[in-house]
GROMACS .gro file of C-alpha atoms in nm:
model
  260
    1UNK     CA    1 -13.191  -0.812 -10.468
    2UNK     CA    2 -12.961  -1.064 -10.674
    3UNK     CA    3 -12.661  -1.211 -10.553
    4UNK     CA    4 -12.406  -1.309 -10.807
    5UNK     CA    5 -12.101  -1.510 -10.667
    6UNK     CA    6 -11.759  -1.583 -10.876
    7UNK     CA    7 -11.592  -1.917 -10.856
    8UNK     CA    8 -11.225  -1.987 -10.983
    9UNK     CA    9 -11.305  -2.334 -11.078
   10UNK     CA   10 -10.978  -2.452 -11.198
   11UNK     CA   11 -10.767  -2.201 -10.957
   12UNK     CA   12 -10.572  -2.066 -11.263
   13UNK     CA   13 -10.584  -1.704 -11.087
   14UNK     CA   14 -10.794  -1.579 -11.377
   15UNK     CA   15 -11.105  -1.555 -11.229
   16UNK     CA   16 -11.443  -1.455 -11.389
   17UNK     CA   17 -11.513  -1.138 -11.643
   18UNK     CA   18 -11.863  -1.130 -11.587
   19UNK     CA   19 -11.971  -1.012 -11.897
   20UNK     CA   20 -11.718  -1.143 -12.122
   21UNK     CA   21 -11.823  -1.484 -11.978
   22UNK     CA   22 -12.188  -1.422 -12.067
   23UNK     CA   23 -12.087  -1.297 -12.400
   24UNK     CA   24 -11.861  -1.630 -12.500
   25UNK     CA   25 -12.142  -1.858 -12.305
   26UNK     CA   26 -12.402  -1.671 -12.545
   27UNK     CA   27 -12.197  -1.799 -12.861
   28UNK     CA   28 -12.097  -2.120 -12.758
   29UNK     CA   29 -12.401  -2.228 -12.575
   30UNK     CA   30 -12.624  -2.443 -12.817
   31UNK     CA   31 -12.854  -2.685 -12.636
   32UNK     CA   32 -12.959  -2.974 -12.866
   33UNK     CA   33 -13.266  -3.106 -12.622
   34UNK     CA   34 -13.507  -2.877 -12.457
   35UNK     CA   35 -13.366  -2.943 -12.097
   36UNK     CA   36 -13.465  -3.123 -11.777
   37UNK     CA   37 -13.657  -3.125 -11.454
   38UNK     CA   38 -13.559  -3.452 -11.347
   39UNK     CA   39 -13.433  -3.761 -11.505
   40UNK     CA   40 -13.779  -3.840 -11.593
   41UNK     CA   41 -13.863  -3.734 -11.978
   42UNK     CA   42 -14.226  -3.683 -11.883
   43UNK     CA   43 -14.179  -3.455 -11.559
   44UNK     CA   44 -14.280  -3.093 -11.644
   45UNK     CA   45 -14.227  -2.945 -11.298
   46UNK     CA   46 -14.001  -2.930 -11.009
   47UNK     CA   47 -13.754  -2.747 -10.800
   48UNK     CA   48 -13.514  -2.693 -11.070
   49UNK     CA   49 -13.484  -2.703 -11.445
   50UNK     CA   50 -13.144  -2.773 -11.583
   51UNK     CA   51 -13.014  -2.721 -11.952
   52UNK     CA   52 -12.720  -2.848 -12.127
   53UNK     CA   53 -12.488  -2.825 -12.431
   54UNK     CA   54 -12.520  -3.094 -12.516
   55UNK     CA   55 -12.759  -3.316 -12.776
   56UNK     CA   56 -12.806  -3.582 -12.520
   57UNK     CA   57 -13.178  -3.668 -12.410
   58UNK     CA   58 -13.066  -3.809 -12.100
   59UNK     CA   59 -12.935  -3.653 -11.775
   60UNK     CA   60 -12.645  -3.910 -11.771
   61UNK     CA   61 -12.574  -3.858 -12.105
   62UNK     CA   62 -12.455  -3.474 -12.073
   63UNK     CA   63 -12.095  -3.593 -11.934
   64UNK     CA   64 -11.887  -3.263 -11.884
   65UNK     CA   65 -12.070  -3.038 -12.118
   66UNK     CA   66 -12.134  -2.668 -12.009
   67UNK     CA   67 -12.457  -2.648 -11.787
   68UNK     CA   68 -12.693  -2.384 -11.664
   69UNK     CA   69 -12.912  -2.514 -11.352
   70UNK     CA   70 -13.235  -2.302 -11.290
   71UNK     CA   71 -13.333  -2.281 -10.934
   72UNK     CA   72 -13.719  -2.193 -10.828
   73UNK     CA   73 -13.611  -2.133 -10.471
   74UNK     CA   74 -13.938  -2.341 -10.344
   75UNK     CA   75 -14.027  -2.684 -10.404
   76UNK     CA   76 -14.223  -2.760 -10.719
   77UNK     CA   77 -14.260  -2.421 -10.760
   78UNK     CA   78 -14.125  -2.446 -11.158
   79UNK     CA   79 -14.323  -2.578 -11.438
   80UNK     CA   80 -14.445  -2.621 -11.787
   81UNK     CA   81 -14.806  -2.498 -11.815
   82UNK     CA   82 -14.999  -2.748 -12.030
   83UNK     CA   83 -15.284  -2.474 -12.125
   84UNK     CA   84 -15.064  -2.180 -12.235
   85UNK     CA   85 -14.773  -2.387 -12.348
   86UNK     CA   86 -14.525  -2.144 -12.145
   87UNK     CA   87 -14.299  -2.210 -11.816
   88UNK     CA   88 -14.429  -2.069 -11.541
   89UNK     CA   89 -14.415  -2.065 -11.160
   90UNK     CA   90 -14.082  -1.913 -10.994
   91UNK     CA   91 -13.720  -1.834 -11.059
   92UNK     CA   92 -13.481  -1.756 -10.785
   93UNK     CA   93 -13.143  -1.809 -10.980
   94UNK     CA   94 -12.947  -1.985 -11.210
   95UNK     CA   95 -12.588  -2.156 -11.188
   96UNK     CA   96 -12.364  -2.171 -11.478
   97UNK     CA   97 -12.119  -2.438 -11.451
   98UNK     CA   98 -12.027  -2.796 -11.631
   99UNK     CA   99 -12.151  -3.126 -11.587
  100UNK     CA  100 -12.508  -3.236 -11.437
  101UNK     CA  101 -12.628  -3.511 -11.231
  102UNK     CA  102 -12.984  -3.560 -11.043
  103UNK     CA  103 -13.079  -3.626 -10.707
  104UNK     CA  104 -13.437  -3.753 -10.652
  105UNK     CA  105 -13.454  -3.762 -10.308
  106UNK     CA  106 -13.427  -3.361 -10.315
  107UNK     CA  107 -13.531  -3.316 -10.664
  108UNK     CA  108 -13.229  -3.096 -10.726
  109UNK     CA  109 -12.938  -3.126 -10.999
  110UNK     CA  110 -12.561  -3.106 -10.923
  111UNK     CA  111 -12.272  -2.970 -11.134
  112UNK     CA  112 -11.916  -3.103 -11.151
  113UNK     CA  113 -11.802  -2.763 -11.129
  114UNK     CA  114 -11.941  -2.406 -11.119
  115UNK     CA  115 -11.851  -2.094 -11.244
  116UNK     CA  116 -12.111  -1.815 -11.141
  117UNK     CA  117 -12.413  -1.854 -10.917
  118UNK     CA  118 -12.680  -1.640 -10.915
  119UNK     CA  119 -12.949  -1.615 -10.637
  120UNK     CA  120 -13.246  -1.381 -10.503
  121UNK     CA  121 -13.361  -1.266 -10.875
  122UNK     CA  122 -13.734  -1.305 -10.752
  123UNK     CA  123 -13.895  -1.375 -11.050
  124UNK     CA  124 -14.259  -1.517 -11.088
  125UNK     CA  125 -14.520  -1.519 -11.372
  126UNK     CA  126 -14.797  -1.700 -11.567
  127UNK     CA  127 -14.923  -1.705 -11.881
  128UNK     CA  128 -14.789  -1.566 -12.221
  129UNK     CA  129 -14.438  -1.394 -12.216
  130UNK     CA  130 -14.425  -1.387 -11.810
  131UNK     CA  131 -14.098  -1.312 -11.655
  132UNK     CA  132 -14.039  -1.660 -11.581
  133UNK     CA  133 -14.094  -1.776 -11.933
  134UNK     CA  134 -13.864  -1.523 -12.071
  135UNK     CA  135 -13.584  -1.601 -11.827
  136UNK     CA  136 -13.556  -1.970 -11.882
  137UNK     CA  137 -13.639  -1.960 -12.266
  138UNK     CA  138 -13.341  -1.697 -12.287
  139UNK     CA  139 -13.125  -1.929 -12.132
  140UNK     CA  140 -13.249  -2.242 -12.312
  141UNK     CA  141 -13.190  -2.024 -12.647
  142UNK     CA  142 -12.847  -1.967 -12.508
  143UNK     CA  143 -12.904  -1.581 -12.515
  144UNK     CA  144 -12.770  -1.381 -12.194
  145UNK     CA  145 -13.007  -1.081 -12.281
  146UNK     CA  146 -13.279  -1.131 -12.074
  147UNK     CA  147 -13.045  -1.225 -11.758
  148UNK     CA  148 -12.866  -0.900 -11.816
  149UNK     CA  149 -13.186  -0.712 -11.840
  150UNK     CA  150 -13.300  -0.826 -11.511
  151UNK     CA  151 -12.979  -0.748 -11.332
  152UNK     CA  152 -13.027  -0.424 -11.489
  153UNK     CA  153 -13.354  -0.377 -11.316
  154UNK     CA  154 -13.251  -0.448 -10.940
  155UNK     CA  155 -12.977  -0.367 -10.683
  156UNK     CA  156 -12.714  -0.673 -10.704
  157UNK     CA  157 -12.451  -0.777 -10.464
  158UNK     CA  158 -12.165  -0.901 -10.669
  159UNK     CA  159 -11.857  -1.120 -10.480
  160UNK     CA  160 -11.538  -1.216 -10.651
  161UNK     CA  161 -11.365  -1.558 -10.674
  162UNK     CA  162 -11.005  -1.586 -10.562
  163UNK     CA  163 -10.865  -1.504 -10.920
  164UNK     CA  164 -10.846  -1.173 -11.092
  165UNK     CA  165 -11.249  -1.122 -11.153
  166UNK     CA  166 -11.383  -0.826 -11.390
  167UNK     CA  167 -11.696  -0.682 -11.195
  168UNK     CA  168 -11.946  -0.443 -11.371
  169UNK     CA  169 -12.206  -0.201 -11.195
  170UNK     CA  170 -12.557  -0.255 -11.347
  171UNK     CA  171 -12.819   0.010 -11.331
  172UNK     CA  172 -12.905  -0.027 -10.978
  173UNK     CA  173 -12.742   0.052 -10.643
  174UNK     CA  174 -12.476  -0.209 -10.655
  175UNK     CA  175 -12.235  -0.369 -10.382
  176UNK     CA  176 -11.934  -0.474 -10.539
  177UNK     CA  177 -11.687  -0.722 -10.352
  178UNK     CA  178 -11.357  -0.831 -10.546
  179UNK     CA  179 -11.224  -1.094 -10.321
  180UNK     CA  180 -10.847  -1.188 -10.389
  181UNK     CA  181 -10.684  -1.138 -10.702
  182UNK     CA  182 -10.629  -0.822 -10.924
  183UNK     CA  183 -10.971  -0.697 -10.980
  184UNK     CA  184 -11.115  -0.454 -11.183
  185UNK     CA  185 -11.444  -0.285 -11.114
  186UNK     CA  186 -11.615  -0.140 -11.454
  187UNK     CA  187 -11.884   0.143 -11.445
  188UNK     CA  188 -12.064   0.177 -11.761
  189UNK     CA  189 -12.198   0.482 -11.770
  190UNK     CA  190 -12.579   0.394 -11.672
  191UNK     CA  191 -12.481   0.337 -11.279
  192UNK     CA  192 -12.658   0.387 -10.951
  193UNK     CA  193 -12.516   0.474 -10.647
  194UNK     CA  194 -12.280   0.162 -10.566
  195UNK     CA  195 -12.026   0.058 -10.314
  196UNK     CA  196 -11.710  -0.117 -10.349
  197UNK     CA  197 -11.624  -0.325 -10.001
  198UNK     CA  198 -11.308  -0.442 -10.044
  199UNK     CA  199 -11.063  -0.237 -10.286
  200UNK     CA  200 -10.687  -0.303 -10.271
  201UNK     CA  201 -10.550   0.038 -10.394
  202UNK     CA  202 -10.236  -0.165 -10.458
  203UNK     CA  203 -10.338  -0.418 -10.718
  204UNK     CA  204 -10.709  -0.340 -10.797
  205UNK     CA  205 -10.867  -0.101 -11.070
  206UNK     CA  206 -11.170   0.136 -11.084
  207UNK     CA  207 -11.237   0.200 -11.441
  208UNK     CA  208 -11.519   0.454 -11.490
  209UNK     CA  209 -11.380   0.592 -11.834
  210UNK     CA  210 -11.740   0.528 -11.993
  211UNK     CA  211 -11.829   0.840 -11.760
  212UNK     CA  212 -11.616   1.077 -11.995
  213UNK     CA  213 -11.647   1.285 -11.639
  214UNK     CA  214 -11.362   1.535 -11.753
  215UNK     CA  215 -11.350   1.809 -11.518
  216UNK     CA  216 -11.668   1.726 -11.345
  217UNK     CA  217 -11.524   1.421 -11.162
  218UNK     CA  218 -11.511   1.485 -10.778
  219UNK     CA  219 -11.323   1.243 -10.542
  220UNK     CA  220 -11.372   1.300 -10.170
  221UNK     CA  221 -11.258   1.119  -9.908
  222UNK     CA  222 -11.400   1.080  -9.529
  223UNK     CA  223 -11.244   0.926  -9.209
  224UNK     CA  224 -11.446   0.610  -9.065
  225UNK     CA  225 -11.412   0.632  -8.714
  226UNK     CA  226 -11.491   0.260  -8.686
  227UNK     CA  227 -11.232   0.107  -8.915
  228UNK     CA  228 -10.948   0.416  -8.895
  229UNK     CA  229 -10.955   0.418  -9.278
  230UNK     CA  230 -11.115   0.650  -9.514
  231UNK     CA  231 -11.449   0.607  -9.768
  232UNK     CA  232 -11.384   0.767 -10.069
  233UNK     CA  233 -11.672   0.895 -10.263
  234UNK     CA  234 -11.632   0.949 -10.671
  235UNK     CA  235 -11.901   1.132 -10.836
  236UNK     CA  236 -11.925   1.333 -11.150
  237UNK     CA  237 -12.292   1.457 -11.082
  238UNK     CA  238 -12.461   1.299 -11.369
  239UNK     CA  239 -12.366   0.923 -11.373
  240UNK     CA  240 -12.435   0.803 -11.022
  241UNK     CA  241 -12.184   0.743 -10.734
  242UNK     CA  242 -11.930   0.528 -10.599
  243UNK     CA  243 -11.852   0.446 -10.254
  244UNK     CA  244 -11.510   0.300 -10.207
  245UNK     CA  245 -11.493   0.189  -9.848
  246UNK     CA  246 -11.200   0.126  -9.593
  247UNK     CA  247 -10.892   0.265  -9.802
  248UNK     CA  248 -10.623   0.489  -9.716
  249UNK     CA  249 -10.664   0.876  -9.732
  250UNK     CA  250 -10.555   0.997 -10.110
  251UNK     CA  251 -10.519   0.646 -10.247
  252UNK     CA  252 -10.690   0.671 -10.570
  253UNK     CA  253 -10.476   0.796 -10.816
  254UNK     CA  254 -10.577   0.884 -11.195
  255UNK     CA  255 -10.402   0.626 -11.432
  256UNK     CA  256 -10.283   0.374 -11.152
  257UNK     CA  257 -10.595   0.243 -11.001
  258UNK     CA  258 -10.847   0.514 -11.137
  259UNK     CA  259 -10.896   0.488 -11.498
  260UNK     CA  260 -11.105   0.793 -11.600
   0.00000   0.00000   0.00000
């Protein structure tokens, strides 16, 4: 199960629109160098692998460029296989941000700021077209398609930033937490059985317009004796379900905070 954390890095309140961010990143991120396992150019294994939107062949030359740090989750568990000429081992996560520095003592990279941090991917593999190779090479090519495919294949936990985020449901059973700000929760029509943990009916929005549910839409409320509030269940019998936890009774209103 992957966990995806958002960060309003410049504290401007705009937050993160996850898919818009990845789409913009995909059109602008053009690495001019293959990437780094460390500051040693002949190092082909490590805890992490970093890629930069820069032509610099050194970590020190990356400056404030956009960067992605891919984490193996285990010491020395990501490597380039000289025999099969693929990346192999393990990938646990990736952090999208800016800037790059390297700590030889811990064999880890740091970024000057970060926007999205993903962990718990649980990818492993060796040999041609293995999941690790496909994921890392997608990042190296500035292509988020493999990342999106991986997220669609599992259950995810999204944690929003302090700003106004747009959080999307993927194909699995996802848990969505908006955090502060005016957040929008978007459901695509290929959703699992999802949970929204902190919906604020006065400022957040649930967008299920892709369901095109019409008269099949059902919104029911059940009293939660622990919280003293209600849990709402949204379903149309086709596109999964959404459990909206700890809200006031009958507080989801079509056209106000529920877009159908």
